[in-house]
Amino acid sequence: MRTERLVQRLLGLAAGCSVAVTLLIFGFMVILGLPLATGGTFFRMFTSAWLPHQGVYGIAPMVAGTLSIASLAVVFSVPVSLGCAALISVLGSGPLPALLHRLVRFMTGIPTVVYGFAGIFLLVPLVREWAGRGSGMCILSAALLLGVLIAPTMILFFSDSFASVPRTYLEAAEALGATPVQKLLHVVIPCSWRGLTSGVVLALGRAVGDTLIALMIAGNATAMPGSVLEPARTLTAHIALVVAADFDSLEFRTLFACGIILYLCTTVMVIFTRRIGAAWEQQRW
Amino acid sequence: MSRTEGRLHWLMAISTLVLLLAGFCPAMAGDLDPFSGMTGTVKISGGTAHIPVMKEAAKRIMQNNPDIRITVAGGGSGVGIKQVGEGLVDIGNSGRKPTDEEIAKYDLKMFKWAIDGVGVVANPENRVKALSKNQVKAIFAGRIDNWKAVGGMDKAINVYTRDEASGTREVFWKKAIDKEDITPGANVVVSNGAMKSAVANDPYGIGYVSVGHIDASVMPLAIDGVTPTLETVKSGQYPVARGLFSNTRGEPTGLTQTFIAFLFSETGQKIAAEKGFVAVK
């Protein structure tokens, strides 16, 4: 009985610590970013460009870079993931679904730097020649590669929610003479849309938070990107590039604004996913 | 998913490489003698131009003295100065002279063991072999954006530059393009090695690297008729040059001191020359 209470306390302490760390990080960013807000530059930062030699430290191009790369990656990745998940849990037959499932799980373990290297030597020259202009290090290349990176997250989420569609629904559809494709379109997908949504949101969060792919492939230019064939810099890559240079300048302070944006993005997405999940649980019981 | 992840990968890759290579190279006696009987670790980070020399020196020292561990990481000059100042590493390399502020703040001692040029490079497939200084300035500022304007093919110019922490960028910006702003549309890469592979892979690219890093994969462009080579940097004919510094916090002691003395020894200076830098002794 006593050991049980001890274990309970220890676990409680551990949980408390991790919550505290998360909150402290947020507090730390707000406090260090505060001089920006009081200096009146906070809101200007979101609309202006990055011209450090003229004392203008706007992060608008980085926000645009992050949004365009992450959302394009999701656009590329959703159809592929949907098809793959359908093959794994509904349409596939024989050893294929199990094999595919194992492959996807394996993909989740590949370090991002490996994707980055492969991208520089295989994808970037391809995109450069195909586009006929630019260096090939651009939003399109980064989004394609990021699409591959986030696909396993989505596929696993999708196939899990496909698999949890009640067996009786499928049998009823079969009894009405539905083909496998009809079953997928009219029963499985409508029944699991909540799981699909949370998979997409989670993958979007991963795409926004990824640093290495963008740093290696997207070109990191500070100009506002005008098309998907132009280089862009994401918020995460921006932090990685600037943090190395200087700890005291205003330039460095603006990084906390980037941090706050990323933090809020992730928080909103996690809350969103949780709410969908909770609603889903309720519906099932 | 943070900047440390990337840096950590490099650190691991480089130190693994250093450890692996340590077993294969012939010994050079004499200058390595002071290391005999010494044990411990030297952590080095910073300037990416320095890395080939640091790796070679580390390899030779560790091969003769298995109890010594030397790790070499990149990060850029700004990172090197900051990390040595905060005591995270023993030696912080920089491809520029630390500013007076940095020297005072961290009590830095500087050791300039070689001179290096910063050369403008293009892809070997490029027809353009030489540019005037004004053309270089215009290209990096974004005023000239097609190779046709400087006698090449009708293709857009892809400008590559380095990150804020780069000493190479600092020297190039000051001495080659007279502190003119580099176009915000330029691609940013994070090391001399990355710059070289970016330009080597891009037929329409232009960038700048440490002269020590120039090899057959990229083509150095002559500026106002002077090609950046070891000889022109040495004679002072090629003006875009800088010292390669290794910095310590306070006077170096022990293994760190011996390592820096090794850089200035005959063997150390020969390594620097072999890697394409101008020896100072």
Coordinates of C-alpha atoms in Angstrom, one line a residue:
Chain A
M1 CA 0.0 0.0 0.0
R2 CA 2.8 2.3 0.9
T3 CA 4.8 1.5 -2.2
E4 CA 1.7 2.1 -4.3
R5 CA 1.4 5.6 -2.9
L6 CA 5.1 6.2 -3.5
V7 CA 4.9 5.1 -7.1
Q8 CA 1.8 7.3 -7.5
R9 CA 3.7 10.3 -6.1
L10 CA 6.7 9.7 -8.3
L11 CA 4.6 9.3 -11.4
G12 CA 2.7 12.4 -10.4
L13 CA 5.9 14.3 -10.0
A14 CA 7.2 13.2 -13.4
A15 CA 3.9 14.3 -15.1
G16 CA 4.0 17.6 -13.2
C17 CA 7.6 18.2 -14.4
S18 CA 6.8 17.6 -18.1
V19 CA 3.7 19.9 -17.9
A20 CA 5.9 22.5 -16.1
V21 CA 8.6 22.3 -18.7
T22 CA 6.1 22.9 -21.5
L23 CA 4.6 25.9 -19.8
L24 CA 8.0 27.3 -18.8
I25 CA 9.2 27.1 -22.4
F26 CA 6.2 29.1 -23.4
G27 CA 6.7 31.6 -20.6
F28 CA 10.4 31.9 -21.5
M29 CA 9.5 32.7 -25.1
V30 CA 6.9 35.3 -24.2
I31 CA 9.3 37.0 -21.7
L32 CA 12.2 37.1 -24.1
G33 CA 9.9 38.2 -26.9
L34 CA 8.3 40.9 -24.9
P35 CA 10.8 43.7 -25.8
L36 CA 9.4 43.4 -29.3
A37 CA 5.9 44.0 -28.2
T38 CA 6.7 47.0 -26.1
G39 CA 9.0 48.4 -28.8
G40 CA 5.9 48.5 -31.1
T41 CA 7.7 46.3 -33.7
F42 CA 5.7 43.2 -32.8
F43 CA 3.0 43.5 -35.4
R44 CA 5.1 45.2 -38.0
M45 CA 7.2 42.0 -37.9
F46 CA 4.4 40.0 -39.4
T47 CA 4.0 42.2 -42.4
S48 CA 7.5 43.3 -43.3
A49 CA 10.4 41.6 -45.1
W50 CA 13.7 40.4 -43.6
L51 CA 16.4 43.1 -44.3
P52 CA 18.8 42.8 -41.4
H53 CA 21.2 45.4 -42.8
Q54 CA 18.5 48.0 -42.8
G55 CA 17.3 47.1 -39.3
V56 CA 14.0 45.5 -40.5
Y57 CA 13.4 42.1 -39.1
G58 CA 10.1 41.0 -40.6
I59 CA 9.2 37.3 -40.6
A60 CA 6.3 37.5 -43.1
P61 CA 8.3 35.6 -45.8
M62 CA 9.0 32.8 -43.3
V63 CA 5.4 32.5 -42.3
A64 CA 4.4 32.3 -46.0
G65 CA 7.2 29.8 -46.6
T66 CA 6.1 27.6 -43.7
L67 CA 2.4 27.7 -44.7
S68 CA 2.9 27.1 -48.4
I69 CA 5.4 24.2 -47.9
A70 CA 3.4 22.5 -45.2
S71 CA 0.0 22.8 -46.8
L72 CA 1.4 21.7 -50.2
A73 CA 3.0 18.7 -48.6
V74 CA -0.4 17.7 -47.1
V75 CA -2.1 18.2 -50.5
F76 CA 0.5 15.9 -52.2
S77 CA 0.4 13.4 -49.4
V78 CA -3.4 13.0 -48.7
P79 CA -4.4 11.1 -51.9
V80 CA -1.4 8.8 -51.8
S81 CA -1.9 8.1 -48.1
L82 CA -5.7 7.5 -48.6
G83 CA -5.0 5.1 -51.4
C84 CA -2.3 3.3 -49.5
A85 CA -4.5 3.0 -46.4
A86 CA -7.4 1.7 -48.4
L87 CA -5.2 -0.9 -49.9
I88 CA -3.9 -2.0 -46.5
S89 CA -7.2 -2.3 -44.7
V90 CA -10.0 -2.7 -47.3
L91 CA -9.1 -3.4 -50.9
G92 CA -5.9 -5.4 -50.7
S93 CA -5.7 -9.1 -50.8
G94 CA -3.1 -11.8 -50.2
P95 CA 0.3 -10.8 -48.6
L96 CA 0.2 -7.3 -50.0
P97 CA -1.6 -5.4 -47.2
A98 CA 0.7 -6.9 -44.5
L99 CA 3.8 -6.2 -46.5
L100 CA 2.7 -2.6 -47.2
H101 CA 1.8 -2.1 -43.5
R102 CA 5.3 -3.3 -42.5
L103 CA 6.9 -1.0 -45.0
V104 CA 5.0 2.0 -43.8
R105 CA 6.0 1.3 -40.2
F106 CA 9.6 1.0 -41.3
M107 CA 9.3 4.4 -43.1
T108 CA 8.4 6.1 -39.8
G109 CA 11.8 5.2 -38.5
I110 CA 13.9 6.7 -41.3
P111 CA 15.8 9.8 -40.0
T112 CA 14.8 13.0 -41.9
V113 CA 18.4 13.7 -42.8
V114 CA 18.4 10.6 -45.0
Y115 CA 15.4 12.0 -46.9
G116 CA 17.2 15.3 -47.1
F117 CA 20.3 13.8 -48.7
A118 CA 18.4 11.7 -51.1
G119 CA 16.4 14.9 -52.0
I120 CA 19.5 17.0 -52.8
F121 CA 21.0 14.5 -55.2
L122 CA 17.9 13.0 -56.7
L123 CA 14.9 15.3 -56.5
V124 CA 16.5 18.7 -56.7
P125 CA 18.2 18.2 -60.1
L126 CA 15.0 16.6 -61.5
V127 CA 12.8 19.6 -60.4
R128 CA 15.4 22.1 -61.8
E129 CA 15.4 20.5 -65.2
W130 CA 11.7 20.0 -65.3
A131 CA 11.0 23.6 -64.2
G132 CA 13.6 25.0 -66.6
R133 CA 14.4 27.8 -64.2
G134 CA 15.6 28.3 -60.7
S135 CA 18.0 26.1 -58.7
G136 CA 15.6 23.3 -58.0
M137 CA 15.8 24.2 -54.3
C138 CA 12.3 25.4 -54.0
I139 CA 8.9 25.1 -52.3
L140 CA 7.8 22.3 -54.7
S141 CA 10.9 20.1 -54.0
A142 CA 10.6 20.6 -50.2
A143 CA 6.8 19.9 -50.3
L144 CA 7.2 16.8 -52.4
L145 CA 9.8 15.4 -50.0
L146 CA 7.9 16.5 -46.9
G147 CA 4.9 14.8 -48.4
V148 CA 6.8 11.5 -48.4
L149 CA 7.9 12.2 -44.8
I150 CA 4.5 12.7 -43.4
A151 CA 2.8 10.0 -45.4
P152 CA 3.4 7.2 -42.9
T153 CA 1.8 9.2 -40.1
M154 CA -1.3 9.6 -42.2
I155 CA -1.4 6.1 -43.6
L156 CA -1.2 4.5 -40.1
F157 CA -3.9 6.8 -38.8
F158 CA -6.1 6.2 -41.8
S159 CA -5.8 2.5 -41.9
D160 CA -6.4 2.3 -38.1
S161 CA -9.7 4.2 -38.5
F162 CA -10.7 2.2 -41.6
A163 CA -10.1 -1.0 -39.6
S164 CA -12.3 0.2 -36.7
V165 CA -15.4 0.5 -38.9
P166 CA -17.9 -2.0 -37.4
R167 CA -17.8 -5.4 -39.2
T168 CA -21.7 -5.5 -39.3
Y169 CA -21.8 -2.3 -41.5
L170 CA -19.5 -4.0 -44.0
E171 CA -21.5 -7.2 -44.0
A172 CA -24.7 -5.2 -44.5
A173 CA -23.2 -3.5 -47.5
E174 CA -21.9 -6.8 -48.9
A175 CA -25.4 -8.3 -48.5
L176 CA -26.7 -5.5 -50.7
G177 CA -24.2 -6.5 -53.3
A178 CA -21.7 -3.7 -52.9
T179 CA -18.3 -4.0 -54.6
P180 CA -15.2 -3.4 -52.5
V181 CA -14.8 0.0 -54.1
Q182 CA -18.4 0.9 -53.3
K183 CA -17.9 -0.3 -49.7
L184 CA -14.9 1.9 -49.4
L185 CA -16.6 5.0 -50.8
H186 CA -20.0 4.7 -49.3
V187 CA -19.4 2.9 -45.9
V188 CA -15.7 3.0 -44.8
I189 CA -14.7 6.6 -45.6
P190 CA -18.0 8.2 -44.3
C191 CA -17.7 6.2 -41.1
S192 CA -14.1 7.1 -40.4
W193 CA -14.0 10.8 -41.4
R194 CA -13.0 11.8 -37.9
G195 CA -10.0 9.5 -37.9
L196 CA -9.1 10.9 -41.3
T197 CA -9.3 14.5 -40.1
S198 CA -7.1 13.9 -37.1
G199 CA -4.6 12.1 -39.3
V200 CA -4.4 15.1 -41.6
V201 CA -4.1 17.6 -38.8
L202 CA -1.4 15.6 -37.1
A203 CA 0.5 15.3 -40.4
L204 CA 0.1 19.0 -41.0
G205 CA 1.6 19.6 -37.5
R206 CA 4.6 17.4 -38.4
A207 CA 5.1 19.2 -41.7
V208 CA 5.0 22.7 -39.9
G209 CA 7.5 21.5 -37.3
D210 CA 10.0 19.8 -39.6
T211 CA 13.3 21.6 -39.8
L212 CA 15.8 19.5 -41.7
I213 CA 14.0 18.9 -45.0
A214 CA 13.2 22.6 -45.4
L215 CA 16.8 23.6 -44.4
M216 CA 18.4 21.3 -46.9
I217 CA 15.9 21.4 -49.8
A218 CA 13.9 24.6 -49.7
G219 CA 16.7 27.0 -50.5
N220 CA 16.3 29.3 -47.5
A221 CA 16.0 32.5 -49.4
T222 CA 14.5 35.4 -47.4
A223 CA 12.5 36.9 -50.2
M224 CA 8.8 36.5 -50.2
P225 CA 8.2 33.5 -52.5
G226 CA 6.2 34.3 -55.6
S227 CA 5.7 30.8 -57.0
V228 CA 6.2 27.2 -55.9
L229 CA 9.4 27.1 -58.1
E230 CA 11.1 29.8 -56.0
P231 CA 13.2 29.2 -52.9
A232 CA 11.6 29.9 -49.5
R233 CA 12.6 29.8 -45.8
T234 CA 10.4 28.2 -43.1
L235 CA 10.2 29.5 -39.6
T236 CA 12.0 26.4 -38.2
A237 CA 14.9 26.8 -40.7
H238 CA 15.0 30.5 -40.0
I239 CA 15.5 29.8 -36.3
A240 CA 18.2 27.3 -37.1
L241 CA 20.0 29.8 -39.4
V242 CA 19.9 32.9 -37.3
V243 CA 20.3 31.4 -33.8
A244 CA 23.9 30.5 -34.7
A245 CA 24.9 34.1 -35.3
D246 CA 24.2 36.3 -32.4
F247 CA 22.6 36.2 -28.9
D248 CA 22.0 39.8 -28.1
S249 CA 20.6 41.6 -31.1
L250 CA 17.0 42.5 -32.1
E251 CA 17.5 40.0 -34.9
F252 CA 17.8 37.3 -32.3
R253 CA 14.7 38.5 -30.4
T254 CA 12.5 38.1 -33.4
L255 CA 13.2 34.4 -33.2
F256 CA 11.1 34.2 -30.1
A257 CA 8.2 35.5 -32.2
C258 CA 8.9 32.6 -34.6
G259 CA 9.0 30.2 -31.7
I260 CA 5.7 31.5 -30.3
I261 CA 4.0 31.1 -33.7
L262 CA 5.2 27.5 -34.0
Y263 CA 4.2 26.8 -30.4
L264 CA 0.7 28.1 -30.9
C265 CA 0.3 26.3 -34.2
T266 CA 1.2 23.0 -32.6
T267 CA -1.1 23.7 -29.6
V268 CA -4.1 24.5 -31.8
M269 CA -3.5 21.4 -33.8
V270 CA -3.2 19.1 -30.8
I271 CA -6.4 20.6 -29.2
F272 CA -8.2 20.1 -32.5
T273 CA -7.1 16.5 -32.7
R274 CA -8.1 15.8 -29.1
R275 CA -11.6 17.3 -29.6
I276 CA -12.2 15.2 -32.7
G277 CA -10.9 12.1 -30.9
A278 CA -13.2 12.8 -27.8
A279 CA -16.2 13.3 -30.0
W280 CA -15.4 10.1 -31.8
E281 CA -15.2 8.1 -28.6
Q282 CA -18.5 9.4 -27.5
Q283 CA -20.2 8.6 -30.7
R284 CA -18.9 5.0 -30.6
W285 CA -20.2 4.3 -27.1
Chain B
M1 CA 13.4 18.5 -34.8
S2 CA 15.7 21.3 -33.9
R3 CA 18.8 22.9 -35.1
T4 CA 20.8 20.8 -32.7
E5 CA 19.6 17.7 -34.6
G6 CA 21.3 18.8 -37.8
R7 CA 24.4 19.9 -36.0
L8 CA 24.5 16.7 -34.0
H9 CA 24.3 14.7 -37.2
W10 CA 27.3 16.5 -38.6
L11 CA 29.2 16.2 -35.3
M12 CA 28.6 12.5 -35.2
A13 CA 29.4 12.0 -38.9
I14 CA 32.6 13.9 -38.7
S15 CA 33.8 12.4 -35.4
T16 CA 33.0 8.9 -36.7
L17 CA 35.0 9.7 -39.8
V18 CA 37.9 11.0 -37.9
L19 CA 37.9 8.0 -35.6
L20 CA 37.7 5.6 -38.6
L21 CA 40.4 7.2 -40.6
A22 CA 42.7 7.4 -37.6
G23 CA 43.7 3.8 -38.2
F24 CA 44.9 4.0 -41.8
C25 CA 47.4 6.8 -42.2
P26 CA 51.2 6.8 -42.1
A27 CA 52.8 8.4 -39.1
M28 CA 54.9 11.5 -39.1
A29 CA 57.3 11.8 -36.2
G30 CA 59.0 14.8 -34.6
D31 CA 56.2 17.4 -34.4
L32 CA 53.9 14.8 -32.9
D33 CA 56.3 14.1 -30.0
P34 CA 54.8 16.6 -27.5
F35 CA 51.6 14.6 -27.5
S36 CA 53.2 11.4 -26.3
G37 CA 51.9 10.3 -22.9
M38 CA 49.1 12.9 -23.0
T39 CA 45.5 11.9 -22.5
G40 CA 42.2 13.7 -22.7
T41 CA 39.8 15.3 -25.2
V42 CA 39.9 18.4 -27.3
K43 CA 36.6 19.7 -28.6
I44 CA 36.7 21.9 -31.7
S45 CA 33.9 23.7 -33.5
G46 CA 33.2 26.7 -35.7
G47 CA 34.5 27.7 -39.1
T48 CA 33.7 25.2 -41.8
A49 CA 36.7 26.3 -43.9
H50 CA 39.0 24.9 -41.1
I51 CA 37.5 21.5 -41.0
P52 CA 39.8 19.7 -43.5
V53 CA 42.9 20.8 -41.7
M54 CA 41.4 20.1 -38.3
K55 CA 40.4 16.6 -39.4
E56 CA 43.8 15.8 -40.8
A57 CA 45.6 17.1 -37.7
A58 CA 43.3 15.2 -35.4
K59 CA 43.7 12.0 -37.5
R60 CA 47.5 12.1 -37.2
I61 CA 47.5 13.0 -33.5
M62 CA 45.0 10.3 -32.5
Q63 CA 46.6 7.7 -34.6
N64 CA 49.9 8.0 -32.6
N65 CA 48.2 8.6 -29.3
P66 CA 45.1 6.4 -28.8
D67 CA 44.4 8.1 -25.4
I68 CA 43.7 11.4 -27.1
R69 CA 40.3 12.2 -28.5
I70 CA 39.7 15.1 -30.8
T71 CA 36.2 16.0 -32.0
V72 CA 35.7 18.4 -34.9
A73 CA 32.4 20.0 -35.6
G74 CA 31.3 22.8 -37.9
G75 CA 28.6 25.5 -37.3
G76 CA 30.3 28.6 -38.7
S77 CA 32.6 31.2 -37.3
G78 CA 29.9 32.9 -35.1
V79 CA 29.1 29.5 -33.5
G80 CA 32.8 28.8 -32.9
I81 CA 33.4 32.1 -31.2
K82 CA 30.3 31.8 -29.1
Q83 CA 30.9 28.2 -28.1
V84 CA 34.5 28.7 -27.0
G85 CA 33.5 31.8 -25.2
E86 CA 30.9 29.9 -23.2
G87 CA 33.2 27.1 -22.5
L88 CA 31.3 24.5 -24.6
V89 CA 34.4 23.7 -26.7
D90 CA 38.1 24.0 -26.2
I91 CA 38.9 25.6 -29.5
G92 CA 36.5 27.8 -31.5
N93 CA 37.5 28.3 -35.1
S94 CA 36.7 31.4 -37.1
G95 CA 37.3 32.5 -40.6
R96 CA 37.3 36.1 -39.6
K97 CA 39.1 38.0 -36.8
P98 CA 36.8 38.1 -33.8
T99 CA 35.4 41.6 -33.2
D100 CA 36.9 43.7 -30.4
E101 CA 33.6 43.2 -28.5
E102 CA 33.9 39.4 -28.7
I103 CA 37.5 39.5 -27.7
A104 CA 36.8 41.6 -24.6
K105 CA 33.6 39.8 -23.7
Y106 CA 35.1 36.3 -23.8
D107 CA 38.8 37.1 -23.1
L108 CA 39.7 35.4 -26.4
K109 CA 43.2 34.5 -27.5
M110 CA 43.5 34.3 -31.2
F111 CA 45.9 32.1 -33.2
K112 CA 46.1 32.8 -36.9
W113 CA 47.7 29.7 -38.5
A114 CA 46.8 30.2 -42.2
I115 CA 45.6 32.6 -44.7
D116 CA 42.7 31.7 -47.0
G117 CA 41.0 33.3 -50.0
V118 CA 37.3 33.4 -50.7
G119 CA 36.8 32.6 -54.3
V120 CA 33.7 33.0 -56.5
V121 CA 32.8 29.7 -58.1
A122 CA 30.5 28.5 -60.8
N123 CA 29.6 25.1 -62.3
P124 CA 32.4 23.7 -64.6
E125 CA 29.8 23.5 -67.4
N126 CA 29.5 27.3 -67.4
R127 CA 31.0 29.1 -70.4
V128 CA 31.7 32.2 -68.3
K129 CA 35.2 32.0 -66.9
A130 CA 35.8 35.6 -65.7
L131 CA 33.9 38.5 -64.3
S132 CA 34.7 42.0 -63.4
K133 CA 34.2 43.1 -59.8
N134 CA 31.2 45.2 -60.8
Q135 CA 29.6 42.2 -62.5
V136 CA 30.1 40.2 -59.3
K137 CA 28.5 42.9 -57.2
A138 CA 25.6 43.2 -59.6
I139 CA 25.0 39.4 -59.7
F140 CA 25.0 39.1 -55.9
A141 CA 22.8 42.1 -55.5
G142 CA 20.4 40.7 -58.0
R143 CA 20.8 43.5 -60.6
I144 CA 22.1 41.0 -63.2
D145 CA 19.9 37.9 -63.1
N146 CA 20.8 36.2 -66.4
W147 CA 24.0 34.6 -67.5
K148 CA 23.5 36.1 -71.0
A149 CA 24.3 39.5 -69.6
V150 CA 27.9 38.4 -68.7
G151 CA 28.5 36.4 -71.8
G152 CA 27.0 33.0 -70.9
M153 CA 23.9 31.1 -71.9
D154 CA 20.4 32.5 -71.7
K155 CA 19.6 31.0 -68.3
A156 CA 18.7 32.6 -65.0
I157 CA 21.5 32.9 -62.5
N158 CA 21.0 31.0 -59.3
V159 CA 22.8 32.8 -56.5
Y160 CA 24.0 30.9 -53.5
T161 CA 25.0 32.5 -50.2
R162 CA 25.9 31.5 -46.7
D163 CA 24.1 31.8 -43.3
E164 CA 24.6 34.6 -40.8
A165 CA 27.2 32.7 -38.8
S166 CA 29.5 32.3 -41.7
G167 CA 33.0 34.0 -41.6
T168 CA 33.3 33.2 -45.3
R169 CA 30.2 35.3 -46.0
E170 CA 31.4 38.1 -43.8
V171 CA 34.8 38.3 -45.7
F172 CA 33.1 38.0 -49.1
W173 CA 30.6 40.7 -48.3
K174 CA 33.2 43.1 -47.0
K175 CA 36.0 42.6 -49.6
A176 CA 34.4 41.2 -52.7
I177 CA 31.1 43.1 -52.9
D178 CA 31.9 46.1 -50.8
K179 CA 29.2 45.5 -48.2
E180 CA 26.4 45.6 -50.7
D181 CA 23.3 43.7 -49.7
I182 CA 23.0 40.2 -51.2
T183 CA 19.7 39.6 -52.9
P184 CA 17.1 38.1 -50.6
G185 CA 16.2 35.7 -53.4
A186 CA 19.5 33.9 -52.9
N187 CA 19.6 30.3 -51.7
V188 CA 21.2 30.0 -48.3
V189 CA 23.5 27.0 -47.5
V190 CA 25.1 26.2 -44.2
S191 CA 28.8 25.2 -44.9
N192 CA 31.6 25.5 -47.4
G193 CA 31.1 21.8 -48.2
A194 CA 27.3 22.4 -48.8
M195 CA 28.1 25.4 -51.0
K196 CA 30.5 23.4 -53.1
S197 CA 28.0 20.5 -53.6
A198 CA 25.2 23.0 -54.4
V199 CA 27.2 24.8 -57.1
A200 CA 28.7 21.5 -58.4
N201 CA 25.1 20.2 -58.9
D202 CA 23.7 23.4 -60.4
P203 CA 24.8 24.2 -63.9
Y204 CA 23.5 27.8 -63.5
G205 CA 24.6 28.4 -60.0
I206 CA 27.1 30.9 -58.6
G207 CA 28.5 31.0 -55.1
Y208 CA 31.6 31.6 -53.1
V209 CA 33.8 29.2 -51.1
S210 CA 37.1 29.1 -49.2
V211 CA 39.9 28.7 -51.8
G212 CA 41.0 25.6 -49.8
H213 CA 37.7 24.0 -50.8
I214 CA 38.0 24.6 -54.5
D215 CA 38.5 21.4 -56.5
A216 CA 37.6 20.0 -59.9
S217 CA 33.8 19.8 -59.1
V218 CA 33.5 23.6 -59.2
M219 CA 35.1 26.3 -61.4
P220 CA 36.8 29.3 -59.8
L221 CA 35.9 32.6 -61.7
A222 CA 38.6 35.2 -62.2
I223 CA 37.7 38.6 -60.8
D224 CA 39.2 41.5 -62.7
G225 CA 41.6 39.0 -64.4
V226 CA 42.8 37.4 -61.2
T227 CA 41.9 33.7 -60.6
P228 CA 41.6 32.7 -56.9
T229 CA 44.4 30.2 -56.3
L230 CA 46.8 29.4 -53.6
E231 CA 49.5 31.4 -55.4
T232 CA 47.5 34.6 -56.1
V233 CA 46.2 34.6 -52.5
K234 CA 49.8 34.2 -51.2
S235 CA 51.1 37.0 -53.4
G236 CA 48.3 39.3 -52.3
Q237 CA 47.2 39.7 -55.9
Y238 CA 43.8 38.2 -55.1
P239 CA 42.3 40.6 -52.6
V240 CA 39.5 38.7 -51.0
A241 CA 41.5 37.0 -48.3
R242 CA 41.3 36.4 -44.6
G243 CA 43.1 34.8 -41.8
L244 CA 42.0 31.4 -40.4
F245 CA 41.8 31.7 -36.6
S246 CA 41.7 29.2 -33.8
N247 CA 40.5 30.9 -30.7
T248 CA 40.6 29.9 -27.1
R249 CA 39.1 31.4 -23.9
G250 CA 42.1 32.8 -22.1
E251 CA 45.6 31.4 -22.6
P252 CA 45.3 27.7 -23.8
T253 CA 46.7 25.1 -21.5
G254 CA 47.5 21.4 -21.6
L255 CA 46.4 19.4 -24.6
T256 CA 44.7 22.4 -26.2
Q257 CA 48.0 24.3 -26.1
T258 CA 49.8 21.4 -27.6
F259 CA 47.3 21.1 -30.3
I260 CA 47.6 24.8 -31.3
A261 CA 51.4 24.5 -31.2
F262 CA 51.0 21.5 -33.6
L263 CA 49.1 23.8 -36.0
F264 CA 52.1 26.1 -36.1
S265 CA 54.7 23.3 -36.4
E266 CA 56.2 22.3 -39.7
T267 CA 53.9 19.4 -40.1
G268 CA 50.8 21.4 -39.1
Q269 CA 51.7 24.2 -41.6
K270 CA 52.3 21.5 -44.3
I271 CA 48.8 20.1 -43.7
A272 CA 47.4 23.6 -44.1
A273 CA 49.3 24.0 -47.4
E274 CA 48.1 20.6 -48.6
K275 CA 44.5 21.6 -47.9
G276 CA 44.9 24.6 -50.1
F277 CA 45.7 27.4 -47.6
V278 CA 48.6 29.7 -47.3
A279 CA 50.9 28.8 -44.4
V280 CA 51.9 31.6 -42.1
K281 CA 55.4 30.3 -41.3

